[in-house]
Every structure is written in structure tokens, then in C-alpha cells.
Coordinates of C-alpha atoms (C1' of nucleotides) in Angstrom, one line a residue:
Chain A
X1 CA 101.5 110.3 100.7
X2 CA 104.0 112.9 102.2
X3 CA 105.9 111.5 105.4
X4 CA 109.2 111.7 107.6
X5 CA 110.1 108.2 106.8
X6 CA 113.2 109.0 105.0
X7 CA 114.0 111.4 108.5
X8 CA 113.1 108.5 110.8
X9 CA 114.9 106.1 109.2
X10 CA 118.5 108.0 108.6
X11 CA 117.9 109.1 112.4
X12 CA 117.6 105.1 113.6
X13 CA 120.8 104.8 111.3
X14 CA 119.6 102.3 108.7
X15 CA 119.8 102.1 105.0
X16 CA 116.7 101.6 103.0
X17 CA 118.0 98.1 102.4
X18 CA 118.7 97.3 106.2
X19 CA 114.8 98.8 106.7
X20 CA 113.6 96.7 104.2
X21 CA 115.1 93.4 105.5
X22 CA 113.8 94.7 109.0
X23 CA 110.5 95.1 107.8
X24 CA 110.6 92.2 105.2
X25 CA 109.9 94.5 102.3
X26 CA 112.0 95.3 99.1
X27 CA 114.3 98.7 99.0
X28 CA 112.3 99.8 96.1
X29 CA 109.3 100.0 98.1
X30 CA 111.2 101.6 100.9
X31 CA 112.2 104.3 98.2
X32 CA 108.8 104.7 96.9
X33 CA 107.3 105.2 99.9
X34 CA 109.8 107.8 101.4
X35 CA 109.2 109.5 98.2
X36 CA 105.7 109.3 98.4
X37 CA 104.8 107.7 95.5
X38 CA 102.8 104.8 97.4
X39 CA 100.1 104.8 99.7
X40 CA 101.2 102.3 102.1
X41 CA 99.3 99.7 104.0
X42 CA 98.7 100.2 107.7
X43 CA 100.5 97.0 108.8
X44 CA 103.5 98.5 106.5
X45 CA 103.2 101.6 108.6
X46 CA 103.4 100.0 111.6
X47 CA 106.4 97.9 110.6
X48 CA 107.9 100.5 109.5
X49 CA 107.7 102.7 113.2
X50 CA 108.9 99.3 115.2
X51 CA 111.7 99.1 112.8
X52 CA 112.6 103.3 113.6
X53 CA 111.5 103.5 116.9
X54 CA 108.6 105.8 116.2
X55 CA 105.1 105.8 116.6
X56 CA 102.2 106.9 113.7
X57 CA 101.4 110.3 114.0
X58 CA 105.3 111.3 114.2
X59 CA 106.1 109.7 110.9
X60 CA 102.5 109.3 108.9
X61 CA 100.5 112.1 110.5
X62 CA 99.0 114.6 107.4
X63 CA 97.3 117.7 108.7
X64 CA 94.1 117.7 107.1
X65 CA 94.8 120.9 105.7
X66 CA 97.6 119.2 103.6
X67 CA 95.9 116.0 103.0
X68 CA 96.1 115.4 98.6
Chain B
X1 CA 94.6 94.9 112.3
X2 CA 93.4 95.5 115.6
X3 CA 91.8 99.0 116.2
X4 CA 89.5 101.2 117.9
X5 CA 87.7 102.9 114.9
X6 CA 84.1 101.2 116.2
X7 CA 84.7 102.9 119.6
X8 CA 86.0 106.4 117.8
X9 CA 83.2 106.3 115.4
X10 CA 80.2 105.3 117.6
X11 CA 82.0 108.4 120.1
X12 CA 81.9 111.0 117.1
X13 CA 78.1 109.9 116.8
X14 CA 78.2 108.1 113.2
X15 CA 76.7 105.0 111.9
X16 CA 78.7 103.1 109.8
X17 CA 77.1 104.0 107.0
X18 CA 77.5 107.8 107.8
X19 CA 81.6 107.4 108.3
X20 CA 81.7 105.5 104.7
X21 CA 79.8 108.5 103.3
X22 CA 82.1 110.8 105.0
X23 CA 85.1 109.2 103.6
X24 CA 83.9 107.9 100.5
X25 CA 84.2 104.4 100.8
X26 CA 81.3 102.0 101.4
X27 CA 79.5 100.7 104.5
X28 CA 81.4 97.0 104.0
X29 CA 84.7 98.6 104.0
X30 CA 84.2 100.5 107.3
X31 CA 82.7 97.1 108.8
X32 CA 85.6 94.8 107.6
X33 CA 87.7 97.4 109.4
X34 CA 86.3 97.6 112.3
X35 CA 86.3 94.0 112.4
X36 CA 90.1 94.1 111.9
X37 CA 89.6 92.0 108.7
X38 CA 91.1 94.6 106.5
X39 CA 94.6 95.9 106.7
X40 CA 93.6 99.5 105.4
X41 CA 95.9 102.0 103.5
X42 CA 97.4 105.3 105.1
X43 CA 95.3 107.2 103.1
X44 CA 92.0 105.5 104.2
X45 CA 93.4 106.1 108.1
X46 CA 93.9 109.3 107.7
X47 CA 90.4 110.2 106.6
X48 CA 88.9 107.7 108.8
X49 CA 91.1 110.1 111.4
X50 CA 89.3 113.4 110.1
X51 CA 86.7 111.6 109.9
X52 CA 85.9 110.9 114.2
X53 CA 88.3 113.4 114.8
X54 CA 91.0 111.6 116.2
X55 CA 94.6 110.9 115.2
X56 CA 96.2 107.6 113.7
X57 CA 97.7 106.2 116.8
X58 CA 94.6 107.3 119.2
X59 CA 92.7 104.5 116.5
X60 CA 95.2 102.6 114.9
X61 CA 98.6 101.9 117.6
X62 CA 99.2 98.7 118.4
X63 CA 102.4 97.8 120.4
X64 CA 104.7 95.4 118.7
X65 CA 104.4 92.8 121.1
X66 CA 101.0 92.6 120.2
X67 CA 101.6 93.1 116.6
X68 CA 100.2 89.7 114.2
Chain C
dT1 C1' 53.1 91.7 112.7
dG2 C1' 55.6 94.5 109.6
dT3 C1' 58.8 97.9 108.2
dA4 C1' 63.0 100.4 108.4
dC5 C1' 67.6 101.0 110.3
dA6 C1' 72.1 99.3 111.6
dT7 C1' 75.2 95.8 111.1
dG8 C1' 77.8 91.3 109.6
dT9 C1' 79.4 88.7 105.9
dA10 C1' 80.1 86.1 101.4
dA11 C1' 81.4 86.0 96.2
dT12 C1' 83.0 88.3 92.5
dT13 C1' 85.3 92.0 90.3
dT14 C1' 88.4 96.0 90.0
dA15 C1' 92.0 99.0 91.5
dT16 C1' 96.3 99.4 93.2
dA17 C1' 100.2 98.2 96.5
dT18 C1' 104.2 95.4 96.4
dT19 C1' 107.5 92.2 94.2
dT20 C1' 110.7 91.1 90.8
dT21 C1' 114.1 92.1 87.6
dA22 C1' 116.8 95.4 85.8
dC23 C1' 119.4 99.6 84.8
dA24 C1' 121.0 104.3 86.0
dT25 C1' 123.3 107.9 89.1
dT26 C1' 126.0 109.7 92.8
dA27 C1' 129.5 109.6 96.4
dA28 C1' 133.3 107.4 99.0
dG29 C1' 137.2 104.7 99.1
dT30 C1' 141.3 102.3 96.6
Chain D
dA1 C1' 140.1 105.2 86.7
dC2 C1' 137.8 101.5 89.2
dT3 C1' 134.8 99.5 92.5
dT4 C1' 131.3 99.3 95.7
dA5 C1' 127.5 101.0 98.5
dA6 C1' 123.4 103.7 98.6
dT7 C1' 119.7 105.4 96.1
dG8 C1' 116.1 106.5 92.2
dT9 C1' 113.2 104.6 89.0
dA10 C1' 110.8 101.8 85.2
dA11 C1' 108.1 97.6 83.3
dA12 C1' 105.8 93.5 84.1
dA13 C1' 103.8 90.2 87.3
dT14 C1' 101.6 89.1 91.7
dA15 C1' 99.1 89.9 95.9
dT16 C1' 95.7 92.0 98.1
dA17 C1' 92.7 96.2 99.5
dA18 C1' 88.4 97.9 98.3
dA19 C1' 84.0 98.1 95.5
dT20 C1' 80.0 96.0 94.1
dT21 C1' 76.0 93.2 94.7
dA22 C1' 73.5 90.6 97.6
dC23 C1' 71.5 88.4 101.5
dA24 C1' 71.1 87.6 106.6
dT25 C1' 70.2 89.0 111.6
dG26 C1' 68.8 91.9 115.5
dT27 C1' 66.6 95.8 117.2
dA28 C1' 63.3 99.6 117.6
dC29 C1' 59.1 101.4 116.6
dA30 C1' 54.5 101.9 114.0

DNA sequence: TGTACATGTAATTTATATTTTACATTAAGT
DNA sequence: ACTTAATGTAAAATATAAATTACATGTACA
């Protein structure tokens, strides 16, 4: 699951552990996910944008093209 | 999770059953989410996205005020 | 009537996201 | 050198999404 969390999050100016206690997840899930290694939930997702100030499609959107 | 997949699927003309088909999940699934019972993965949003052509936060935004 | 389609939903099982605990590496500051 | 912050990652446990099977309802149509 490819995305511009990583981007989004260095661009709001938070560490993985300040996202994670925004979002109320753990840093190694933050890592994970910004290396793509999960498949995140959609309520994740969304916590994850408030957190950043970003919406979906600028941080989760996958062409279909490029999808798996 | 709120969403608008109902409306997005019923506008690309596609029963429930055909939008599970076209994703490869199965009809209960696409109910549960329409519903807003489920809290689906990225992965199943994006191809639920292909799917009724439409992007993730055209079916799946939801401000944070009105988040949970 | 009766049959088929579309949908809602419940119980159980299976797959997998996420947590927890833990250890490693790198870079910055002392 | 030493310490600390930030990050990557692995193994085992837990939580939960999703599948499976099954049954119920309403509607359209013969």
C-alpha cells in the first residue's frame, strides 16, 4: 500500500511518535504503514489526514494503473 | 464509517451483488459497508473506487467534526 | 399465488491489521 | 566516546475485518 504518509507527516512537522499519540496508534504501525507494509484501516486513514492536515486522495490515492 | 458507496454504486448502475463481484469480495461485505458497519481497509476503498468510478474522498470523506 | 432478484442481518470461522515487547541503526549534540 | 532522539524491524499476542453459511423481507413480474 504505497502512500505519501511519510511526506505528509514530516511536512505537518511531526515525528512518527508524536503522529502516533495523535492518532492513538503505536510508532511501529506508523512505520509500517509509511513503508507500506500494512494495508490500513479506513478509520486509520482518516485519523491519519486530521492529524496532517490532508484529505484521502492526496495521501492514500493509488492510480489504478499502479494498484498491487 | 459513514459513506456514500450506496449512492456511488446504485449511480454506476450495480447491484450489490455485481460491485462484490467486481471487487472480489462478497455481497455481505458490500452491505455491511454501505451500512457503515464495517470500517473497511484502504485496499478494499480503493477498488470499491475503481469500482463506481469515483475517488476515496468523493465516497469515503468525512470531516472530523463529524468523525465517531 | 409463486418465483426470482435485491437486500439486510446473524453466527461462526478465517485472515490479517495492530499491539506489545524488544532490539538494532543512524544522526545530532555533549 | 557517550547519550539521546528518531527510525526500522522482528516475534508473539490480541483485536477485528472479511468470508462463509444461512435465513428473512420486500418488490417485481409471470
Amino acid at each position: 500500500m504505497k502512500n505519501t504518509v511519510k511526506l505528509a507527516r514530516i511536512k505537518a512537522n511531526l515525528t512518527q511518535q508524536q503522529l502516533a499519540d495523535k492518532v492513538g496508534i503505536t510508532r511501529q504501525t506508523v512505520s509500517l504503514i509509511e513503508k507500506g507494509k500494512y494495508n490500513p484501516s479506513l478509520k486509520l486513514c482518516l485519523q491519519i489526514c486530521y492529524a496532517v492536515h490532508a484529505k484521502l486522495d492526496e495521501i492514500f490515492w493509488i492510480e489504478q494503473e499502479e494498484f498491487e
